[in-house]
CSV table of C-alpha atoms and ligand atoms in Angstrom, one decimal:
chain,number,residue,atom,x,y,z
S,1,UNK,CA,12.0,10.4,-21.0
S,2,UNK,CA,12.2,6.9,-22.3
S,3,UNK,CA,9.4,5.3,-23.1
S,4,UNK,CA,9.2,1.8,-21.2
S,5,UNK,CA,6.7,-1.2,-21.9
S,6,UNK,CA,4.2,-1.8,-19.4
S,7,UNK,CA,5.6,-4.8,-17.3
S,8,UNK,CA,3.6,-6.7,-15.1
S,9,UNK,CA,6.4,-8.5,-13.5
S,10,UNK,CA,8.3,-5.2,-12.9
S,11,UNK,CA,5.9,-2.5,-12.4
S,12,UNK,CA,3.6,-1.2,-9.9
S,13,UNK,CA,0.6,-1.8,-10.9
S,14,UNK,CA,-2.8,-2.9,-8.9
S,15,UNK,CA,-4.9,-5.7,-10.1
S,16,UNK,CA,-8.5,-6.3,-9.5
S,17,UNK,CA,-10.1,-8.8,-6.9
S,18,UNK,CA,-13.8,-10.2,-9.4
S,19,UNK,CA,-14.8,-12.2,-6.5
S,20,UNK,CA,-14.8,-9.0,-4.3
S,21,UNK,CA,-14.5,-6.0,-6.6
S,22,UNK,CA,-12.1,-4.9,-4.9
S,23,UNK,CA,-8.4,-3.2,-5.9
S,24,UNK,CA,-5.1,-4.3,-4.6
S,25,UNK,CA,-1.3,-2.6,-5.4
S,26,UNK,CA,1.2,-4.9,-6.1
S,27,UNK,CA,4.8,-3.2,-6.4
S,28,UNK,CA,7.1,-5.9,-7.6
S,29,UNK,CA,10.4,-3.8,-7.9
S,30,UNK,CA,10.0,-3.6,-4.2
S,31,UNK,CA,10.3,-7.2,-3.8
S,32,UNK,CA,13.6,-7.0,-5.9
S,33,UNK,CA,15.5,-5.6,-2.9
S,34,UNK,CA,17.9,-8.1,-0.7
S,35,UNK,CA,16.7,-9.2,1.9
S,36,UNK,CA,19.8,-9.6,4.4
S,37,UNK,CA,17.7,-9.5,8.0
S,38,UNK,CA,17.9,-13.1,9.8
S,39,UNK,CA,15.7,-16.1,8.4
S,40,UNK,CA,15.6,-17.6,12.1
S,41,UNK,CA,14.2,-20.8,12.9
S,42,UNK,CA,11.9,-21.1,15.6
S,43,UNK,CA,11.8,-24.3,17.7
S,44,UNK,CA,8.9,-25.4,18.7
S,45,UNK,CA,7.6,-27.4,21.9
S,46,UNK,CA,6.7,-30.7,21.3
S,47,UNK,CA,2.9,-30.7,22.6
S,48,UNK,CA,1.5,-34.7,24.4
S,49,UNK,CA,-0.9,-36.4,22.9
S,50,UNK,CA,-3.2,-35.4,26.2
S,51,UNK,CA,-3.1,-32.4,27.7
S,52,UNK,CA,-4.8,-32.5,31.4
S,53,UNK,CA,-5.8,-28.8,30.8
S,54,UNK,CA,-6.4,-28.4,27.5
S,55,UNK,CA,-10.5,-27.6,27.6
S,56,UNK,CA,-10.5,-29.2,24.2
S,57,UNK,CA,-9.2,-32.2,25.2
S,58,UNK,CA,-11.8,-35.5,25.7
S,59,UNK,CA,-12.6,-36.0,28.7
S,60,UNK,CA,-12.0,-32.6,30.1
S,61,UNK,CA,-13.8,-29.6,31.4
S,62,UNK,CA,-14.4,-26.7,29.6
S,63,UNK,CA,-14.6,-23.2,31.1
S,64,UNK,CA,-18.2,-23.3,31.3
S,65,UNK,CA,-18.6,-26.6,33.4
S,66,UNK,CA,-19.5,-28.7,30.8
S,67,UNK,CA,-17.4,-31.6,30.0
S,68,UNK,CA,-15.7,-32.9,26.8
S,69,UNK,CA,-17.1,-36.5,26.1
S,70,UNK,CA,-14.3,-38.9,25.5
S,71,UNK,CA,-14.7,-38.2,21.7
S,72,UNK,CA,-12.6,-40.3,19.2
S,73,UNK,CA,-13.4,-38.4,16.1
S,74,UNK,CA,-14.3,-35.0,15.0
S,75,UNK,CA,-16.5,-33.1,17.6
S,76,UNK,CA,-18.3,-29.7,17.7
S,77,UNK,CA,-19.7,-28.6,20.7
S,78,UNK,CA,-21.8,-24.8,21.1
S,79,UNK,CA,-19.3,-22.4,21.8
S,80,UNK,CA,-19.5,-21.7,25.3
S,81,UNK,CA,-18.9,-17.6,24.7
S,82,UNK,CA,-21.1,-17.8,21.6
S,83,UNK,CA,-20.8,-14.1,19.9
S,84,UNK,CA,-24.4,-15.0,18.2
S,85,UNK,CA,-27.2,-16.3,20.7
S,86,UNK,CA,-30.2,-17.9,19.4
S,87,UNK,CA,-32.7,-16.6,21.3
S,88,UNK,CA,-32.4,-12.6,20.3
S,89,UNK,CA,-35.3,-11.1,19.8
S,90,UNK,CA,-36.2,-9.3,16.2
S,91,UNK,CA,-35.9,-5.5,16.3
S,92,UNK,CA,-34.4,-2.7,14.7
S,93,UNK,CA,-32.9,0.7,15.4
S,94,UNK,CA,-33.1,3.0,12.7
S,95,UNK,CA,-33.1,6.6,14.1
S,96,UNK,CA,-32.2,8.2,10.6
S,97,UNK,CA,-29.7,6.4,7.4
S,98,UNK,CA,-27.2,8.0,10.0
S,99,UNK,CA,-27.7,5.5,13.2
S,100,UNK,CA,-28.8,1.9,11.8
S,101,UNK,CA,-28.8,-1.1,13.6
S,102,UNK,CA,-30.3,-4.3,13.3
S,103,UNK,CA,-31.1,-7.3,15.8
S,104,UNK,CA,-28.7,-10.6,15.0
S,105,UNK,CA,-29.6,-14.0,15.8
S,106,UNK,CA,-27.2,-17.2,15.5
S,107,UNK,CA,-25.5,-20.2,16.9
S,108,UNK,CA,-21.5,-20.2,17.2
S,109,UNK,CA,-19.9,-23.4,17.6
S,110,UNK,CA,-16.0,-25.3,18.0
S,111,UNK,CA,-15.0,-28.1,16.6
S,112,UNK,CA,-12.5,-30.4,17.5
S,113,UNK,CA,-10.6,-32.1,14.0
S,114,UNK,CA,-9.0,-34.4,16.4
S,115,UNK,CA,-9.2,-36.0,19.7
S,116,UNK,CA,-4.9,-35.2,19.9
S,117,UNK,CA,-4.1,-32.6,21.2
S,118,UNK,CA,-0.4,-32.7,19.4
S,119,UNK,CA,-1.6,-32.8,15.7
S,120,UNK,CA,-2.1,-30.3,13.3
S,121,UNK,CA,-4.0,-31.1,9.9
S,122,UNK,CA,-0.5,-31.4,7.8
S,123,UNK,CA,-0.2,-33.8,10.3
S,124,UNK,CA,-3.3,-36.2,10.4
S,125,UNK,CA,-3.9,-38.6,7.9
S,126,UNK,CA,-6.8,-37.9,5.1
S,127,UNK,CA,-9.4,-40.4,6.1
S,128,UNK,CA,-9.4,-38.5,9.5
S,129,UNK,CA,-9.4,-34.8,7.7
S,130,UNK,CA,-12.1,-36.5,5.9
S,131,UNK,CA,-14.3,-36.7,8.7
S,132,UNK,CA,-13.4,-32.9,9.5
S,133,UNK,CA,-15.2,-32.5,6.1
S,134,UNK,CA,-18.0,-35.3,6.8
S,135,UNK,CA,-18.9,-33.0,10.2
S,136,UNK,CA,-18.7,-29.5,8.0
S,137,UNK,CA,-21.6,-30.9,5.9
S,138,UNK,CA,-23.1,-32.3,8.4
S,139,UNK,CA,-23.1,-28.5,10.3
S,140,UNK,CA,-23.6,-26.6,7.3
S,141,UNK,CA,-26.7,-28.7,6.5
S,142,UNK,CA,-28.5,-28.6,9.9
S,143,UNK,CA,-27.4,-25.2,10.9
S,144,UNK,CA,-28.5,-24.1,7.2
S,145,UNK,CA,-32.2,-25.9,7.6
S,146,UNK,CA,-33.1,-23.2,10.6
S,147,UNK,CA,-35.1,-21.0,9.5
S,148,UNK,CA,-33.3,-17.8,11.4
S,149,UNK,CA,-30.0,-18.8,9.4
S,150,UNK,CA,-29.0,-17.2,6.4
S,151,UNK,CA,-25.2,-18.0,6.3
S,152,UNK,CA,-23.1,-20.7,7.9
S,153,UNK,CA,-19.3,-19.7,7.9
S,154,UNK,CA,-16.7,-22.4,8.4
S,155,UNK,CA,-13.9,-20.9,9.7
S,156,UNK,CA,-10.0,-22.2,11.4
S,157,UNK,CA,-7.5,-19.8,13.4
S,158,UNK,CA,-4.5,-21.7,13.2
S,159,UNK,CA,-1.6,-20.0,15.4
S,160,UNK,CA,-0.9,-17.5,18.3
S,161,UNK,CA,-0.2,-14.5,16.0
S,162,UNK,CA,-3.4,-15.2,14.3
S,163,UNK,CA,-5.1,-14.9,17.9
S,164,UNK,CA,-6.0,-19.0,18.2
S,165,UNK,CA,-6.3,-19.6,21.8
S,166,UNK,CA,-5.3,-23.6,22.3
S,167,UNK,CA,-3.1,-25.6,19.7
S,168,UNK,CA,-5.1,-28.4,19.8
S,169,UNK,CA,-6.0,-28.7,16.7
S,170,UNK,CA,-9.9,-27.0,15.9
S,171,UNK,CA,-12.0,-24.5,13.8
S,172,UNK,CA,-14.9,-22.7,14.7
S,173,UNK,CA,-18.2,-21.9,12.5
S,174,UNK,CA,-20.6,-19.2,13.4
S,175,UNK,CA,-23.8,-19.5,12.2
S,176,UNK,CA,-25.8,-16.2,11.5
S,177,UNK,CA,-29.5,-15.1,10.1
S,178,UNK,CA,-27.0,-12.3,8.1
S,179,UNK,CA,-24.9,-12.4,5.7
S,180,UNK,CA,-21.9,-11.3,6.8
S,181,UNK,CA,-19.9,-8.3,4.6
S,182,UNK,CA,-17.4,-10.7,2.9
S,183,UNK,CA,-19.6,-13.2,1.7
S,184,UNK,CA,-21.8,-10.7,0.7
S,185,UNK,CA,-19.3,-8.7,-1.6
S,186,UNK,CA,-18.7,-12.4,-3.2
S,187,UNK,CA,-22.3,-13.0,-4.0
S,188,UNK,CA,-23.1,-9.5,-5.2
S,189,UNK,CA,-20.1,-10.0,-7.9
S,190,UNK,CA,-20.7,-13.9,-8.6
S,191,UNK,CA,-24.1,-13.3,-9.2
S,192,UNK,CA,-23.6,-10.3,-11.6
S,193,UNK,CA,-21.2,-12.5,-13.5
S,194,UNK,CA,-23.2,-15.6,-13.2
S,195,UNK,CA,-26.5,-13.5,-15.0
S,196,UNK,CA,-23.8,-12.1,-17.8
S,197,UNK,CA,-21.8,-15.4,-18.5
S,198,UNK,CA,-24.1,-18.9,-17.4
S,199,UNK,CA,-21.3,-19.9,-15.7
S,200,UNK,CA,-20.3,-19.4,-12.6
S,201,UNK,CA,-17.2,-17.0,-12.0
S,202,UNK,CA,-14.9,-19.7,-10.3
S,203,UNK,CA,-15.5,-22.2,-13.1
S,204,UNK,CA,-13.9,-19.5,-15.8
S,205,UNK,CA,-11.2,-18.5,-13.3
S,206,UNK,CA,-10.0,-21.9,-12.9
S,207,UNK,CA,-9.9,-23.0,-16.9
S,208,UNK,CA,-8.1,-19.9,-17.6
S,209,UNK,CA,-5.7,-20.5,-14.6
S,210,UNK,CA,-5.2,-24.0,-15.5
S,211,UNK,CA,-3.9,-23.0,-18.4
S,212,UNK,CA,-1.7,-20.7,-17.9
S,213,UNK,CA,0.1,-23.0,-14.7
S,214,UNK,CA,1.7,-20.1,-13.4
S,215,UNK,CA,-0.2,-19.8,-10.0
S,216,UNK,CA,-1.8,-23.2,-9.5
S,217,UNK,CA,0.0,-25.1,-6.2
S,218,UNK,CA,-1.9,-28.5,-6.4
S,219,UNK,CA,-4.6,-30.4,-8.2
S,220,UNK,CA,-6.3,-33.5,-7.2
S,221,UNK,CA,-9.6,-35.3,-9.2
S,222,UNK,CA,-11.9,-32.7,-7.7
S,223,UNK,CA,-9.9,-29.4,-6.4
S,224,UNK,CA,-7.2,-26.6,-7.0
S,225,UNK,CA,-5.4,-25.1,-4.6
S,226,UNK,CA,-3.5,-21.6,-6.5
S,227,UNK,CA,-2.3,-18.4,-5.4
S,228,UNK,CA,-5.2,-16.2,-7.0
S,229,UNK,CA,-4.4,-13.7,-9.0
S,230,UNK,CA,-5.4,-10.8,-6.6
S,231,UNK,CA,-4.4,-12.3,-3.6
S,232,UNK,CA,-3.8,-9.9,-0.9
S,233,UNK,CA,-1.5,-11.9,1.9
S,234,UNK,CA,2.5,-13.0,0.8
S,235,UNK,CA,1.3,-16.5,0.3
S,236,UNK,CA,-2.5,-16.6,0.2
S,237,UNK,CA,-3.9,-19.1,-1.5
S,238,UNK,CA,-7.4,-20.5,-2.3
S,239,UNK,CA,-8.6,-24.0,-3.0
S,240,UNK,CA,-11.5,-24.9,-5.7
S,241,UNK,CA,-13.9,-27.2,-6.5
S,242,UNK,CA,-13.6,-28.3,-10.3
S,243,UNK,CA,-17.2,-28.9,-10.3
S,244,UNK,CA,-19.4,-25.8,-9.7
S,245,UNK,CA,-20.7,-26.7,-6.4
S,246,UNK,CA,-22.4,-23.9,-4.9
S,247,UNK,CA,-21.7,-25.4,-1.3
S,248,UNK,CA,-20.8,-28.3,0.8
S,249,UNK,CA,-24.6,-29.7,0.9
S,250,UNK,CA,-23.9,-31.5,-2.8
S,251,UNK,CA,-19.9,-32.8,-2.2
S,252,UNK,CA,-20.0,-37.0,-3.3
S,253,UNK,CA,-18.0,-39.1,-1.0
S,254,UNK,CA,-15.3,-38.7,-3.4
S,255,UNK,CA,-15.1,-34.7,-3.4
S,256,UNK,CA,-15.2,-34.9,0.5
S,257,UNK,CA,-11.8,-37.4,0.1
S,258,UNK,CA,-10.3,-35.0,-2.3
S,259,UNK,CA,-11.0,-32.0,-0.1
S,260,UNK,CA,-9.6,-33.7,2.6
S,261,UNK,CA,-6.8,-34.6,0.8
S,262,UNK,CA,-5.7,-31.4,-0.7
S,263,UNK,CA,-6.6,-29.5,2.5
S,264,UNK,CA,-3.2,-31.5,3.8
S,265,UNK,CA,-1.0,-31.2,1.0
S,266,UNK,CA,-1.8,-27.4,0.8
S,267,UNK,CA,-1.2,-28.0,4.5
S,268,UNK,CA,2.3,-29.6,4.5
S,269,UNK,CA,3.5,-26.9,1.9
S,270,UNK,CA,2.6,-24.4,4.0
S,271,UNK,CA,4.3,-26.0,7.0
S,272,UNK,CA,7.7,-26.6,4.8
S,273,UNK,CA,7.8,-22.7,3.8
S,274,UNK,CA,9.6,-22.1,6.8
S,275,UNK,CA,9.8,-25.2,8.7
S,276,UNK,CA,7.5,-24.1,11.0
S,277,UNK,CA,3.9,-25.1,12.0
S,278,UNK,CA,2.6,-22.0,9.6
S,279,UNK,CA,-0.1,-19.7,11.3
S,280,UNK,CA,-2.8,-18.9,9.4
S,281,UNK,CA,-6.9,-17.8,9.0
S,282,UNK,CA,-8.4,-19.9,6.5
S,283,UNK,CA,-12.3,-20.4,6.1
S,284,UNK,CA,-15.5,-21.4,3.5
S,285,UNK,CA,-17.7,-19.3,1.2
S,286,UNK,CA,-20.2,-20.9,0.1
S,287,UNK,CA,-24.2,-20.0,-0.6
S,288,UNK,CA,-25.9,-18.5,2.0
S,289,UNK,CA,-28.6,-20.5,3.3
S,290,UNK,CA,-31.4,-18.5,2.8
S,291,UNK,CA,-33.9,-21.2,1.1
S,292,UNK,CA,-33.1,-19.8,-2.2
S,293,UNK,CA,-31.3,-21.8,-4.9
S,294,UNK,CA,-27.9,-20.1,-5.7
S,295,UNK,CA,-26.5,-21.6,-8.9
S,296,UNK,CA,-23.8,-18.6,-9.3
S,297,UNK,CA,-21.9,-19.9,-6.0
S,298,UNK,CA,-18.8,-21.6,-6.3
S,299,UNK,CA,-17.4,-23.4,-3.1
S,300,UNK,CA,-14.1,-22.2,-2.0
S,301,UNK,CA,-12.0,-22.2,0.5
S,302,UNK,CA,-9.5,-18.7,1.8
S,303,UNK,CA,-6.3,-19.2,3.3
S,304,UNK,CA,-4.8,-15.9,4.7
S,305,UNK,CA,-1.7,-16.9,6.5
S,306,UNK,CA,0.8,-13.8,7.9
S,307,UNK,CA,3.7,-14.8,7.6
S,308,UNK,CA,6.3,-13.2,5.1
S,309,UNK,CA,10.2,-13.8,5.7
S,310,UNK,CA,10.4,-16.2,7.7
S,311,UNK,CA,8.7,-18.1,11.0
S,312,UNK,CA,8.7,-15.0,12.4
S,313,UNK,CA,8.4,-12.4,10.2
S,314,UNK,CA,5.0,-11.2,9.7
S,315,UNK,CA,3.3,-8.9,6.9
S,316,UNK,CA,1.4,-6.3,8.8
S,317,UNK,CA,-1.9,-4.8,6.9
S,318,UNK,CA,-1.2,-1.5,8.6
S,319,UNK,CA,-0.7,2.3,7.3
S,320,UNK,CA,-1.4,2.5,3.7
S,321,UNK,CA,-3.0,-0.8,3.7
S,322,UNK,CA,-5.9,0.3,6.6
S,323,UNK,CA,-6.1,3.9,5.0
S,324,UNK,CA,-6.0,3.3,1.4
S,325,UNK,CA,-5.6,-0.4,-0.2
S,326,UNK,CA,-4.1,-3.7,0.5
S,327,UNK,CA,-0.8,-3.8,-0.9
S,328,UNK,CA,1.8,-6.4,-1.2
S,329,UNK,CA,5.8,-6.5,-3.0
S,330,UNK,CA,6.2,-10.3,-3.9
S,331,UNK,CA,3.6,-11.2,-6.9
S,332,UNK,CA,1.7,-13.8,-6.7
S,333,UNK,CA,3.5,-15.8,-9.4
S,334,UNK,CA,6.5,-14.9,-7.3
S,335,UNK,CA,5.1,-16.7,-4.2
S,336,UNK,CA,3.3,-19.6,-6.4
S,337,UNK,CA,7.2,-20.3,-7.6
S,338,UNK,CA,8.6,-21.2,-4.5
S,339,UNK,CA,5.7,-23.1,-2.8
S,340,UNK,CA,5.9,-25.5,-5.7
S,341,UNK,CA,9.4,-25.8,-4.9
S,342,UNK,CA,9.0,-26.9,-1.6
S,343,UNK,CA,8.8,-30.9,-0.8
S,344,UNK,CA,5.5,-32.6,-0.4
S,345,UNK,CA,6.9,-34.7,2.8
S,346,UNK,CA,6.1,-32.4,5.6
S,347,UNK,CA,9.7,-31.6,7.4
S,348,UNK,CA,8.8,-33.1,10.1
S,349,UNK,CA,9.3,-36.3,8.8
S,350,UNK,CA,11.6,-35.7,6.5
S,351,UNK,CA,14.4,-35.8,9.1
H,1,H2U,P1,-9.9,-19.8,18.9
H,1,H2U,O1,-8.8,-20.4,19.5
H,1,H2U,O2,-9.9,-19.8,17.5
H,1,H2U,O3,-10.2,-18.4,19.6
H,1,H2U,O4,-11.2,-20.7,19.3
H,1,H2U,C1,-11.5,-21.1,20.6
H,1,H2U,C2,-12.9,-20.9,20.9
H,1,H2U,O5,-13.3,-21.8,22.0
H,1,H2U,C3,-13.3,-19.5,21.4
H,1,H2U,O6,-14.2,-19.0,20.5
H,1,H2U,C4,-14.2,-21.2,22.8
H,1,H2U,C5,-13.8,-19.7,22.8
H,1,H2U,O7,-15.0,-18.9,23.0
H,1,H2U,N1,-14.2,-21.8,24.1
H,1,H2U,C6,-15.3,-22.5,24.6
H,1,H2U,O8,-16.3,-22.6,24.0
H,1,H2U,N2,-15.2,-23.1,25.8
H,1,H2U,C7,-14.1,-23.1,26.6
H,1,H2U,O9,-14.0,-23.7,27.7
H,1,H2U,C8,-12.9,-22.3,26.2
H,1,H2U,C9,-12.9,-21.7,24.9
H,2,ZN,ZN1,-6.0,-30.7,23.8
């Protein structure tokens, strides 16, 4: 038997997820075999500005009955097959620690980025993604003041195959008075490492990856957008406040234009991967907003996009990955590489 050195870039191995604490298997030799299937292009319909029947268009009618005002900037409306109501009342079914249930109350709502129906955010211009962010803090602040809500999640489905209903261009945030599993995971670990370290968990993530370069995608004055370490999807990435914001509640004007900002160029990379408009679920973490200060929370934002080959071939989290552990061939530094190589002119444009 010879006796090999340990090789990160080589070796199976599984690297561990501090924001989660949870394991995933990376096998990098795997990633080593050609790849000699098709790398088709897709084209894709060009979509009108207006769409008569688009129910997130101004001016239209929604499912419900109610109508679309003739909105010329960001809008959010209440979802009109809210999954949280408002009005549940408080209760509890706990036969035994076997049976457990527990009443949930919250407000779900859509929002519109943009009165065009044919644009995606790659596609708008910052000072219009910037109002996307000015109406986030604006929902995460008044949503966060009632008293029944304990966590506000911001959330986008961008693309059939991620299940997104309309293209016109819109996120969704669902409002709840739990704290959903995810965040939960993340505030368990941040504020176990935020009692051992003073710092929060984000803020020594990012100095340590800023130095070693090899993940990071894109900084601007206030954010990084890298592939993290652990990430999970071919080409998940996650962006990063420089300053330790715990959530969107203390962003300056400034931090809302360079969210905005790198929100699009993350954007227009993803887009240029495969010259397609790139399908993906991205959302916030950020505190909870339970009335209690939470120092250890670091804003971020997840971006778990499907797609792996090409602008059709998709990663499926099946098998091992449902019965054991996420699992994934190309590394992270792997996928970091040849974002960066891409052009920051989205291809549309470019041609
Ligand atoms: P997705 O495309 O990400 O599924 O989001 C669309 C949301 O819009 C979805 O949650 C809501 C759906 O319930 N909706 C309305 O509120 N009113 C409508 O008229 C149609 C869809
Ligand atoms: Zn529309």
């Amino acid at each position: 038997m010879t006796i090999e050195k340990f090789n990160i870039e080589e070796h199976p191995h599984r690297r561990f997820n501090p924001l989660n604490g949870e394991w995933i298997l990376v096998s990098p030799h795997r990633s080593k075999r050609p790849w000699q299937g098709q790398v088709e292009k897709v084209v894709e319909e060009k979509r009108p500005e207006y769409d008569e029947k688009c129910y997130l268009c101004p001016g239209n009618e929604r499912i419900g009955g109610h109508v679309n005002p003739k909105y010329n900037e960001p809008y959010s409306f209440v979802n009109d097959f809210s999954a949280l109501l408002n009005d549940t009342p408080e209760g509890a079914v706990s036969e035994d620690d076997l049976f457990v249930s527990d009443s949930v109350r919250g407000i779900c709502k859509v929002i519109c980025f943009s009165p065009r129906h044919d644009l995606t955010i790659p596609e708008m211009e910052v000072d219009e993604i910037k109002k996307v962010v000015d109406l986030w803090q604006k929902e995460y602040r008044e949503l966060g003041q009632n008293e029944d809500i304990n966590f506000v999640q911001i959330f986008e489905n961008k693309g059939s195959i991620m299940g997104c209903s309309n293209p016109h261009p819109h996120g969704q945030i669902w409002a709840s008075s739990m704290v959903p599993n995810e965040p939960q995971k993340e505030s368990v670990c941040q504020k176990e490492y935020y009692q051992k370290h003073g710092r929060t968990l984000l803020s020594n993530y990012l100095e340590k990856e800023l130095e070693k370069k090899e993940r990071i995608l894109i900084e601007n004055e206030h954010f990084v957008a890298l592939i993290p370490y652990w990430a999970v999807w071919p080409f998940e990435t996650m962006i990063v406040s420089r300053r330790s914001l715990s959530s969107l509640d203390q962003f300056s004007e400034e931090e809302k234009v360079g969210l905005a900002d790198i929100y699009k160029k993350l954007t227009i990379m993803y887009d240029n991967l495969f010259e397609v408009s790139f399908a993906y679920s991205a959302g916030i973490h950020q505190a909870p907003t339970d009335g209690e200060e939470h120092p250890e929370w670091h804003f971020h934002m997840h971006f778990y996009p499907p797609l792996l080959r090409s602008a059709t071939v998709k990663k499926f989290m099946v098998g091992y990955e449902m019965l054991a552990s996420p699992q994934r061939d190309i590394t992270a530094e792997g996928a970091a590489k040849r974002l960066r190589s891409l052009s920051p002119i989205h291809y549309k444009k470019s041609k």
